[in-house]
PDB file of C-alpha atoms in Angstrom:
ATOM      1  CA  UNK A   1       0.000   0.000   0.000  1.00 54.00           C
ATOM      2  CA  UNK A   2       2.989   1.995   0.674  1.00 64.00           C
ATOM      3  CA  UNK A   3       4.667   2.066  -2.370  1.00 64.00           C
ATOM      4  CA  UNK A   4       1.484   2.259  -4.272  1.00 60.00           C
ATOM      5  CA  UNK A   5       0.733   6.131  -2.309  1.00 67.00           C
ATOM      6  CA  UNK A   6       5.121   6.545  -3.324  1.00 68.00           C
ATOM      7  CA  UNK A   7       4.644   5.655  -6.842  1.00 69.00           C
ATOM      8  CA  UNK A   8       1.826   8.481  -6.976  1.00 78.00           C
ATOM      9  CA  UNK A   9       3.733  11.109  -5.762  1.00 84.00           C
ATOM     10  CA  UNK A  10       5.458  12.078  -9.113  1.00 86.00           C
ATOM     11  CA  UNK A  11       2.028  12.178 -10.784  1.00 89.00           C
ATOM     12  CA  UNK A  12       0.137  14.313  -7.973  1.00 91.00           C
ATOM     13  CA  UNK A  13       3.595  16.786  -8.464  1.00 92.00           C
ATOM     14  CA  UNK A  14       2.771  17.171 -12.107  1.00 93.00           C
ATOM     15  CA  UNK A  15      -1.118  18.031 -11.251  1.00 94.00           C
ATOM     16  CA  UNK A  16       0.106  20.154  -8.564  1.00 94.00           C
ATOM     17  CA  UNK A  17       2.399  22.235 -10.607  1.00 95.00           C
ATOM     18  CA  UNK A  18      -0.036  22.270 -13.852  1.00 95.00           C
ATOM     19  CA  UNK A  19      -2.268  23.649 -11.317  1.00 95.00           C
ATOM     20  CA  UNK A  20      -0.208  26.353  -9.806  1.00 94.00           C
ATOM     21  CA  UNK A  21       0.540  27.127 -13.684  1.00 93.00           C
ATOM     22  CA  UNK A  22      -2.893  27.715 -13.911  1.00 95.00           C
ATOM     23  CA  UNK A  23      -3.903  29.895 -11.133  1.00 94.00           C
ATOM     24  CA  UNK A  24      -2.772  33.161 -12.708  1.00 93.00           C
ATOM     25  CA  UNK A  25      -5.389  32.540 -15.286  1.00 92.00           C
ATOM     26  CA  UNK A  26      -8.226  32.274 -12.307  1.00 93.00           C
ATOM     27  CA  UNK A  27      -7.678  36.105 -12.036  1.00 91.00           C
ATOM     28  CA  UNK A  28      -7.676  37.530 -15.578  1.00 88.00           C
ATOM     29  CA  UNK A  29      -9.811  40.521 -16.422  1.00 88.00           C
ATOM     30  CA  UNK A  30     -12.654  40.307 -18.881  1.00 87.00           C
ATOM     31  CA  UNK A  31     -10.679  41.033 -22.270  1.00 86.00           C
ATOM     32  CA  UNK A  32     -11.242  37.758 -24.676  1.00 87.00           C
ATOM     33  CA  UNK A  33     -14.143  38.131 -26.961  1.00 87.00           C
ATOM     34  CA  UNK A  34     -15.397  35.177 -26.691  1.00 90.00           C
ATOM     35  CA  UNK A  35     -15.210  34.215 -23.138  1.00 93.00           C
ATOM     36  CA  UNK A  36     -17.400  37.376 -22.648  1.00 92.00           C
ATOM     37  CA  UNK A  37     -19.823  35.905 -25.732  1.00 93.00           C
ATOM     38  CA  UNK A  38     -19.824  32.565 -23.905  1.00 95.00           C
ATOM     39  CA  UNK A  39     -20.496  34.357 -20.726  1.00 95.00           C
ATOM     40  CA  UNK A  40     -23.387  36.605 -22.029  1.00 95.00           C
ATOM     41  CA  UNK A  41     -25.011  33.449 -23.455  1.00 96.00           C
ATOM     42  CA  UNK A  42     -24.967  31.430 -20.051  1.00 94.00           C
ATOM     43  CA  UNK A  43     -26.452  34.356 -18.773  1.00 94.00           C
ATOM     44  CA  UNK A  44     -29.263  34.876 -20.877  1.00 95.00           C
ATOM     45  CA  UNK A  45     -29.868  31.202 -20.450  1.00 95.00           C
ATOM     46  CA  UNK A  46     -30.239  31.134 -16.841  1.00 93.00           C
ATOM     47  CA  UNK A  47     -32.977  33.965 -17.258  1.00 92.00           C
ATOM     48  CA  UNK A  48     -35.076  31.284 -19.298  1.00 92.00           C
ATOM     49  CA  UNK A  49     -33.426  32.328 -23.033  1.00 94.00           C
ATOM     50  CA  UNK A  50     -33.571  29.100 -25.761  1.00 94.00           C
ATOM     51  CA  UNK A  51     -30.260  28.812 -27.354  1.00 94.00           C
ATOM     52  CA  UNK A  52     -30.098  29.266 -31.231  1.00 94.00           C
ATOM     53  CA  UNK A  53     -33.583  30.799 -30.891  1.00 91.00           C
ATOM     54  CA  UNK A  54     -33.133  33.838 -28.508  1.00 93.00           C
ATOM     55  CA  UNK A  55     -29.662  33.857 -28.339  1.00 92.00           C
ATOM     56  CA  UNK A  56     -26.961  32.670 -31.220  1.00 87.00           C
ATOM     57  CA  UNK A  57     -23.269  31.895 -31.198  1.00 89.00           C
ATOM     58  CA  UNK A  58     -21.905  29.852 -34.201  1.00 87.00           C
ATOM     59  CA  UNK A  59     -20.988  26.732 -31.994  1.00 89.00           C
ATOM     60  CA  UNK A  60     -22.589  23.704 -31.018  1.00 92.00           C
ATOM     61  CA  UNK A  61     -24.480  23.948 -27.232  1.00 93.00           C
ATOM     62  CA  UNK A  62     -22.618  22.239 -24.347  1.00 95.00           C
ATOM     63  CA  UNK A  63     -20.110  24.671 -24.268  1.00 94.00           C
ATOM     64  CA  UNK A  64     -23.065  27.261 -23.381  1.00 95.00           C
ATOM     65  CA  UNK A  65     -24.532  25.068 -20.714  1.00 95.00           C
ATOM     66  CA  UNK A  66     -21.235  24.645 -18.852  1.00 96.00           C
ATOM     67  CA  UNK A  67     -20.770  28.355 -18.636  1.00 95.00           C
ATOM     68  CA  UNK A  68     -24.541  28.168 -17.746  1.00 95.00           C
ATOM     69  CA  UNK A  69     -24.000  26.236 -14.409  1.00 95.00           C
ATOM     70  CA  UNK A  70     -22.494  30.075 -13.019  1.00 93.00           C
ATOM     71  CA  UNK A  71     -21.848  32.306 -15.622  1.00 91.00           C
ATOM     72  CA  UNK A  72     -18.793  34.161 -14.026  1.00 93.00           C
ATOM     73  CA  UNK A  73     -15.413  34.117 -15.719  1.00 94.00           C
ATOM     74  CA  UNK A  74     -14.072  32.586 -12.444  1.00 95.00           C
ATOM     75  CA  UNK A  75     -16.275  29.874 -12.969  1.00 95.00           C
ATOM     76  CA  UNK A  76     -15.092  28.880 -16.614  1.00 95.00           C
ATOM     77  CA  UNK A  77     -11.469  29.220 -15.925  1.00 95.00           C
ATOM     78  CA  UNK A  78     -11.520  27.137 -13.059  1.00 96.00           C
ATOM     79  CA  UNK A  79     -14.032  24.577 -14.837  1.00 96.00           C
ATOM     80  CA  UNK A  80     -11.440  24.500 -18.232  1.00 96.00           C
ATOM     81  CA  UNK A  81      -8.587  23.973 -15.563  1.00 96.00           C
ATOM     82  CA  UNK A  82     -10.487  20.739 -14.070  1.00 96.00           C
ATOM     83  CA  UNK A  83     -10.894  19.604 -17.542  1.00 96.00           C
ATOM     84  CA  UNK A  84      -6.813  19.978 -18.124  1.00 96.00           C
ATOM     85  CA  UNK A  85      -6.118  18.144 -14.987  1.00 96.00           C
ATOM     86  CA  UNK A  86      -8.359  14.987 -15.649  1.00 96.00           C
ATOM     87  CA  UNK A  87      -7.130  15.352 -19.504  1.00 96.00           C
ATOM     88  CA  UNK A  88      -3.439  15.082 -18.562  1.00 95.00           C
ATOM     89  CA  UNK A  89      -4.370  12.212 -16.460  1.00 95.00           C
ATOM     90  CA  UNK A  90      -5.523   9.810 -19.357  1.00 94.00           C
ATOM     91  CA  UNK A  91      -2.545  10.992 -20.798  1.00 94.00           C
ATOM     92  CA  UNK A  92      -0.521   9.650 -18.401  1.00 94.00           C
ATOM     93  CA  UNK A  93      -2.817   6.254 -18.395  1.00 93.00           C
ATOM     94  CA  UNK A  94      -2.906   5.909 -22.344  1.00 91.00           C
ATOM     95  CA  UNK A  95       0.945   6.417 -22.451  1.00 92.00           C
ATOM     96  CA  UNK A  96       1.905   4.151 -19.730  1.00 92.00           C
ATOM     97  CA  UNK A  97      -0.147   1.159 -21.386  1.00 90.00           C
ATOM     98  CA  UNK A  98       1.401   1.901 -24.601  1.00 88.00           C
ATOM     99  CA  UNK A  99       5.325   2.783 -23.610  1.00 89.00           C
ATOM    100  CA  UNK A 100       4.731   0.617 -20.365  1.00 84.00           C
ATOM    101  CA  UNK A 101       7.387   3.319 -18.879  1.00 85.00           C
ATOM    102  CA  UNK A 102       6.359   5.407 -15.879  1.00 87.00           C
ATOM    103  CA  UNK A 103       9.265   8.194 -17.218  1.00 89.00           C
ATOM    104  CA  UNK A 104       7.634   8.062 -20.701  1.00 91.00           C
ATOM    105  CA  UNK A 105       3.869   8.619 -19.491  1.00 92.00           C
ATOM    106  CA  UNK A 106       5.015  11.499 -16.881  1.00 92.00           C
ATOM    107  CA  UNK A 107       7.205  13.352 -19.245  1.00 93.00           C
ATOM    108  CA  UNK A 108       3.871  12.984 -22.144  1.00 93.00           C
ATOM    109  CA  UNK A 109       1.615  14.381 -18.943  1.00 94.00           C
ATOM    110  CA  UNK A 110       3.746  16.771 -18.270  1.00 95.00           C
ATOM    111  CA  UNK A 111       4.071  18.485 -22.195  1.00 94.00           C
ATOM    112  CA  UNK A 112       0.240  17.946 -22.684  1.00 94.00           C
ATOM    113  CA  UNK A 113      -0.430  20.021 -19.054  1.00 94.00           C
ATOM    114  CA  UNK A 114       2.346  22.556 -20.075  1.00 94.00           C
ATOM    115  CA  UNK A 115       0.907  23.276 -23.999  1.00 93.00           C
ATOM    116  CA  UNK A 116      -2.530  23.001 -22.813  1.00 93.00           C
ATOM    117  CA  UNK A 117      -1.601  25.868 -20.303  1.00 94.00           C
ATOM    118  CA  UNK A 118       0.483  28.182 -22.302  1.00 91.00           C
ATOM    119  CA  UNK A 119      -0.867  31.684 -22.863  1.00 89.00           C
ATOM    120  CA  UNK A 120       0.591  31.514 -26.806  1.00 91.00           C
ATOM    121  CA  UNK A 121      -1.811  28.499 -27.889  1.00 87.00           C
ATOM    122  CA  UNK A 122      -4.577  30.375 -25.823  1.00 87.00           C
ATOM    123  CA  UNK A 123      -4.553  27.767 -22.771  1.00 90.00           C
ATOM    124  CA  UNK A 124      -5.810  30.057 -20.718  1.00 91.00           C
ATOM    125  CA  UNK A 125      -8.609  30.601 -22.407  1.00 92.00           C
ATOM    126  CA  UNK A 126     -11.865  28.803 -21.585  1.00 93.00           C
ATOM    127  CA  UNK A 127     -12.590  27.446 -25.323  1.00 93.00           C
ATOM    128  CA  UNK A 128     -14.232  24.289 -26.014  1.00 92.00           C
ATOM    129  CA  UNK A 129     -11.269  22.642 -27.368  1.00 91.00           C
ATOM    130  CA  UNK A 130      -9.602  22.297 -23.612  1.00 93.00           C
ATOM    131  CA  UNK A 131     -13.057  21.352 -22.642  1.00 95.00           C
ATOM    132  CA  UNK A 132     -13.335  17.845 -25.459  1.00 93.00           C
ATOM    133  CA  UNK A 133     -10.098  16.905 -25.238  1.00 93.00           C
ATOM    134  CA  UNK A 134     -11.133  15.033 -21.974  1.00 95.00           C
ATOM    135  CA  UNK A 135     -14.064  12.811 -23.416  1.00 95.00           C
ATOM    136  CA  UNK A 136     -11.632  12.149 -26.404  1.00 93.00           C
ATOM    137  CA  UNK A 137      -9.032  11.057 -23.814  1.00 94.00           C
ATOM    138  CA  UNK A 138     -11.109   9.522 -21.846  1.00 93.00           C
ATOM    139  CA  UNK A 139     -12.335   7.385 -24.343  1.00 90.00           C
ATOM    140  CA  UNK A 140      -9.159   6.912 -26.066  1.00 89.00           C
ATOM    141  CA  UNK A 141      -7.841   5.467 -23.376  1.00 91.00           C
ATOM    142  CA  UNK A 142     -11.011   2.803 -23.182  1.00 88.00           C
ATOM    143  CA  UNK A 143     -10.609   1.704 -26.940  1.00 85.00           C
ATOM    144  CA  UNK A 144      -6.596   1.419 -26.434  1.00 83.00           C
ATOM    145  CA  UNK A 145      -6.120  -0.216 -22.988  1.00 78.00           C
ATOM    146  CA  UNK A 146      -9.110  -2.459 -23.144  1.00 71.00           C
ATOM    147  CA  UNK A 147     -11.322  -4.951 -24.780  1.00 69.00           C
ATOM    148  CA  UNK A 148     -14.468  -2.810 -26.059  1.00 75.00           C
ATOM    149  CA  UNK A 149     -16.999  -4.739 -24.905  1.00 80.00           C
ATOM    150  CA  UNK A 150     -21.105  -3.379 -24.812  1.00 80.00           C
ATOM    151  CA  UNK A 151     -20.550  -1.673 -21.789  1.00 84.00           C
ATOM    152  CA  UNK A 152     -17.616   0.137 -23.003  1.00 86.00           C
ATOM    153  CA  UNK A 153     -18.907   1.063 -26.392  1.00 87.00           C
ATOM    154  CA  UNK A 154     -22.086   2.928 -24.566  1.00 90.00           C
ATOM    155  CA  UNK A 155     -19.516   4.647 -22.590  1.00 91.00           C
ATOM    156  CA  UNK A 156     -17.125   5.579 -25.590  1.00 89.00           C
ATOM    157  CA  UNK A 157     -20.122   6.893 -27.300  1.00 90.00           C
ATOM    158  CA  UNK A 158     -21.513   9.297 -24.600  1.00 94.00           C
ATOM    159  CA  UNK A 159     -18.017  10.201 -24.387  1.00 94.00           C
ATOM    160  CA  UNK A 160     -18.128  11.435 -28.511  1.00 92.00           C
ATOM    161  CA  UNK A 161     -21.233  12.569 -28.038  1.00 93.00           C
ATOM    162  CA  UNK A 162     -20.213  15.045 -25.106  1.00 95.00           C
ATOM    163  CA  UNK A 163     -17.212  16.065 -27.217  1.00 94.00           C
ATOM    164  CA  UNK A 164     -18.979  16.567 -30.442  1.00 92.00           C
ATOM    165  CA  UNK A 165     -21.728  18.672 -28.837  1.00 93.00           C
ATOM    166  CA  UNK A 166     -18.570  20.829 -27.750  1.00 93.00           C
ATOM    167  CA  UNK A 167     -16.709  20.861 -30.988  1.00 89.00           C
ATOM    168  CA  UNK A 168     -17.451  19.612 -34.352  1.00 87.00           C
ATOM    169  CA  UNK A 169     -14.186  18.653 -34.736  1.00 84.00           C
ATOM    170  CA  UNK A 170     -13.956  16.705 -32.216  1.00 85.00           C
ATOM    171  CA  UNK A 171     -14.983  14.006 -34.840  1.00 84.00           C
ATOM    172  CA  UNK A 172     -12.386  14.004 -36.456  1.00 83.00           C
ATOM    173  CA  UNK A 173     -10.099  12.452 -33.313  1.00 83.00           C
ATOM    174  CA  UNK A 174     -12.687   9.735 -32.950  1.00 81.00           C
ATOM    175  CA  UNK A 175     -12.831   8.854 -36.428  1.00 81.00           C
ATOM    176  CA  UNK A 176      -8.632   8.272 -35.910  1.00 81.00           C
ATOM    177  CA  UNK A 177      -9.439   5.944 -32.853  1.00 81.00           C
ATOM    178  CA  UNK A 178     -12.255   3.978 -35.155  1.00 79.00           C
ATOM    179  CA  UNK A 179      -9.290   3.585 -37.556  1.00 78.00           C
ATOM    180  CA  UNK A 180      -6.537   2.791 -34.779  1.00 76.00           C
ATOM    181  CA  UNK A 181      -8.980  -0.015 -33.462  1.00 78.00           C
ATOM    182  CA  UNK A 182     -10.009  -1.427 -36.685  1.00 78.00           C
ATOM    183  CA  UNK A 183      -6.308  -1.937 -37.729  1.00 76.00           C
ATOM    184  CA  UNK A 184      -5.150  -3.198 -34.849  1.00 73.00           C
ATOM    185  CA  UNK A 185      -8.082  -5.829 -34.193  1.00 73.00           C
ATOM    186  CA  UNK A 186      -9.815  -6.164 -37.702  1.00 74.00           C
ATOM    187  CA  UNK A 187     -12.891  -5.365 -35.797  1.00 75.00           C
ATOM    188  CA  UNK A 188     -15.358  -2.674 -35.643  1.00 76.00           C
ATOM    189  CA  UNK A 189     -18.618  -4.483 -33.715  1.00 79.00           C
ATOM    190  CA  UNK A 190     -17.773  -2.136 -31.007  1.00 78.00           C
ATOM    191  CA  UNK A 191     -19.020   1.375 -33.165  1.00 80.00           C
ATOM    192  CA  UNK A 192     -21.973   0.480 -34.407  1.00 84.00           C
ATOM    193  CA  UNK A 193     -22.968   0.452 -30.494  1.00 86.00           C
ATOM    194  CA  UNK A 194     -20.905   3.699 -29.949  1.00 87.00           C
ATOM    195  CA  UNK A 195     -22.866   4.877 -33.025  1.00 87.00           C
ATOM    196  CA  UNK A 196     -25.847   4.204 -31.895  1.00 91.00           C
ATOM    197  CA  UNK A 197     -25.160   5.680 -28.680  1.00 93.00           C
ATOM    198  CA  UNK A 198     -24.594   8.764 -30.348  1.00 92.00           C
ATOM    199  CA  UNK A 199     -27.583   8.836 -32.644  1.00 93.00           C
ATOM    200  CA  UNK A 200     -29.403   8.012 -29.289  1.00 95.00           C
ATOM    201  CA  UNK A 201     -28.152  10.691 -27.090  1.00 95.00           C
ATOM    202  CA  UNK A 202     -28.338  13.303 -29.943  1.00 94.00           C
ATOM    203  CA  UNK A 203     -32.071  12.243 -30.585  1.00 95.00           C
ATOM    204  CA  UNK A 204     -33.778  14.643 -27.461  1.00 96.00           C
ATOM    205  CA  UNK A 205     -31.335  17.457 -28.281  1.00 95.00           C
ATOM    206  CA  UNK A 206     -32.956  17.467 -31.930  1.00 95.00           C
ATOM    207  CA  UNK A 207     -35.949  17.280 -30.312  1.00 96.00           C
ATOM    208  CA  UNK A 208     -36.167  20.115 -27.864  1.00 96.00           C
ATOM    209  CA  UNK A 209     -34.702  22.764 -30.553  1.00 95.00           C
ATOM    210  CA  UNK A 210     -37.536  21.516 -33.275  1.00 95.00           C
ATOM    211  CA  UNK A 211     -39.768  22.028 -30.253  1.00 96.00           C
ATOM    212  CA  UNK A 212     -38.951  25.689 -29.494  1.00 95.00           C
ATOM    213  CA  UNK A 213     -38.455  26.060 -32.918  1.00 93.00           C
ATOM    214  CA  UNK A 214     -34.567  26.395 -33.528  1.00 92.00           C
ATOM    215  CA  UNK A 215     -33.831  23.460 -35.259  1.00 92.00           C
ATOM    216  CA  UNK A 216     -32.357  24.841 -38.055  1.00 90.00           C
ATOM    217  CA  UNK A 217     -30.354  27.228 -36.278  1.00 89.00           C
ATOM    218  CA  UNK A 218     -29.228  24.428 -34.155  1.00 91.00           C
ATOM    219  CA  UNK A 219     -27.692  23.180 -37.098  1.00 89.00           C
ATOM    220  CA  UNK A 220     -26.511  25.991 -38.956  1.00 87.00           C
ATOM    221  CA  UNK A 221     -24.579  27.174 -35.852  1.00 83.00           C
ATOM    222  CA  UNK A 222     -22.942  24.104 -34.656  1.00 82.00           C
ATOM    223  CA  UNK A 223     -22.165  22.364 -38.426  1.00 77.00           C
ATOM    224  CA  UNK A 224     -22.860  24.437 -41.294  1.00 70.00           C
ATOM    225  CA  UNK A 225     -21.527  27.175 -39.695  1.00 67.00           C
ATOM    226  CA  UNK A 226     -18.358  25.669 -38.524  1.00 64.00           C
ATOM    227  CA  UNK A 227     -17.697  24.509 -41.547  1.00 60.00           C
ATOM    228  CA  UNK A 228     -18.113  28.174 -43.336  1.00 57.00           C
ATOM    229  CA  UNK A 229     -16.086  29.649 -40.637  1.00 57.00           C
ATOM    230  CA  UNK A 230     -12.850  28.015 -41.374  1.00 55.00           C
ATOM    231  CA  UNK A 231     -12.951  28.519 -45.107  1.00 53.00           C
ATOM    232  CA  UNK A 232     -10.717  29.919 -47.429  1.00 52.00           C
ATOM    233  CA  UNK A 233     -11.755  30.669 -50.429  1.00 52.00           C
ATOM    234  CA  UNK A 234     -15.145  31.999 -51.781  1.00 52.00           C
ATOM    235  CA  UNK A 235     -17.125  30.893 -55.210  1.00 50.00           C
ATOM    236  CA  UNK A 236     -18.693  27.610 -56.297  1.00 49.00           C
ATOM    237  CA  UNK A 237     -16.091  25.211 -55.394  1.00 46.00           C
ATOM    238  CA  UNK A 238     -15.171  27.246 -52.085  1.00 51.00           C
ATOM    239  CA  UNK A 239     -15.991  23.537 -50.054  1.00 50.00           C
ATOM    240  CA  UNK A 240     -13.145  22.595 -51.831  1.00 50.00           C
ATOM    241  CA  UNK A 241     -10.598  24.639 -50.025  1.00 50.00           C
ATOM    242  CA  UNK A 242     -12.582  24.341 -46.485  1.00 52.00           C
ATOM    243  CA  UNK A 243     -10.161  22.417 -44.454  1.00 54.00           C
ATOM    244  CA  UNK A 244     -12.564  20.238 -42.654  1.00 53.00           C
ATOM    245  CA  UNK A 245     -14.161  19.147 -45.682  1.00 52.00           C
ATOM    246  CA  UNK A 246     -10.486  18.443 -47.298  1.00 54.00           C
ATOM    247  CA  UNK A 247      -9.352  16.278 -44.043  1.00 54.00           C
ATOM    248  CA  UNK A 248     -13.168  14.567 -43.544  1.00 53.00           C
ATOM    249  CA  UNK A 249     -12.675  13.394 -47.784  1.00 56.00           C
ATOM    250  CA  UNK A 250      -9.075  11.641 -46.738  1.00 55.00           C
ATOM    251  CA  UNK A 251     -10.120   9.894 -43.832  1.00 54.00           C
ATOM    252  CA  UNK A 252     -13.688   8.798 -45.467  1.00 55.00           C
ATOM    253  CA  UNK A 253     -10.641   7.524 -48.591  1.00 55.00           C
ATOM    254  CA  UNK A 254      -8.536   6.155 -46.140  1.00 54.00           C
ATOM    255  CA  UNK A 255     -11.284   4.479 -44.106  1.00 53.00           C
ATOM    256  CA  UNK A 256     -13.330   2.550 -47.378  1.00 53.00           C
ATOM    257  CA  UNK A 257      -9.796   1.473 -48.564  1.00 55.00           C
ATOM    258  CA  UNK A 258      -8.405  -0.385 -45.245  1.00 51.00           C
ATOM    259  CA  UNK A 259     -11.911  -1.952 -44.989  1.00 50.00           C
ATOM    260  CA  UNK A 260     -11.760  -3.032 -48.661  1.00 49.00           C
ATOM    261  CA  UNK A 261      -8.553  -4.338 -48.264  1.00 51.00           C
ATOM    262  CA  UNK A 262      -8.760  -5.916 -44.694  1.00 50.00           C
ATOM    263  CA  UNK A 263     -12.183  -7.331 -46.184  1.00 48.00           C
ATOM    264  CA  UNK A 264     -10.572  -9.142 -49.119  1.00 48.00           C
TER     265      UNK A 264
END
């Protein structure tokens, strides 16, 4: 028992000093855009507003509810910092399975904490993307380190679901672990229940925006929109140059050929 408690002192260091690396950020003024859109839109929805209807940002809705729960810019940075901690954690767990080195997995905790908390790539910023890349480690870690069974897949797809509804692109890292898995086992039973899960879970959230009639907004901000917004070009063919559409069109390539050729 002992030397389990000493073998996690080097790991509770690490979440200690990604914390203290942190705090700084606990005590920023109000001057990122949209932090303070965020924050006006958790507002208005504690007063009884209906996202996408009342209200609009061009991103998909969980990020809103989070800064919902107490729409105070304390609130999300300390809420994005939990989220970095229990991210660098899986980390750790996903690289210790794989390099089966304790040095490896603390040194790969320690970067992730470090660039997810550096000012330059905006880590102290409460955006979604320090917000998904828990779920997505999270449920790396599941499809890596175990045998996916029922269970599991359920799990694995709550845990897309939760990061999709944050990010769109948050896709695009599960659609790399569907790959990792199915090259690795030859199997891919376990996503059609993590698919289903997802259709499932997404199912209500259709639902209540047809219901209070924002449906389409629903889905103009948090696809469409994000599609639009990272494009760079304009004209007919303007999809063309829209980098999500270019990387979604080589993995869809990538996936039909491995299953075509694992197939044969």
């Amino acid at each position: 028992m002992n030397r389990f408690i000493k073998s996690l002192y080097p790991l509770l260091i690490i979440l200690v000093a990604i914390l203290f690396l942190r705090i700084p950020s606990f005590f920023e003024p109000h001057w990122y855009g949209d932090e303070g859109i965020y924050l006006a839109i958790g507002q208005a929805m504690q007063k009884g507003a209906v996202l996408y209807r009342d209200i609009w940002d061009n991103k998909p809705p969980l990020l809103y509810l989070i800064y919902a729960i107490s729409p105070t810019l304390l609130w999300a940075k300390v809420s994005a910092t939990i989220f970095v901690l229990g991210t660098i954690i899986f980390i750790y767990k996903i690289t210790k399975y794989i390099l089966k080195e304790d040095c490896f997995a603390l040194l790969a905790m320690t970067l992730t904490g470090v660039l997810l908390s550096l000012p330059i790539f905006e880590g102290t910023i409460a955006n979604a993307e320090l917000y998904f890349t828990l779920p997505i480690a999270i449920g790396a870690y599941i499809v890596i380190a175990r045998s996916v069974t029922t269970k599991q897949s359920i799990l694995v797809g709550f845990l897309f679901t939760v990061a999709f509804l944050l990010k769109v692109p948050a896709v695009f890292d599960f659609i790399g672990l569907f790959l990792a898995y199915f090259i690795i086992h030859k199997n891919i039973k376990p996503f059609f229940g993590i698919g289903l899960t997802f259709i499932i879970l997404l199912t209500p959230i259709i639902l209540y925006f047809y219901l209070n009639h924002a449906l389409g907004d629903f889905i103009t901000a948090s696809f469409s929109q994000n599609a639009s917004y990272v494009a760079v070009d304009t004209g007919p063919l303007s999809k063309l140059s829209n980098p999500l559409f270019v990387h979604a069109g080589m993995l869809l390539v990538v996936l039909f050929g491995l299953i075509i050729l694992f197939v044969k």
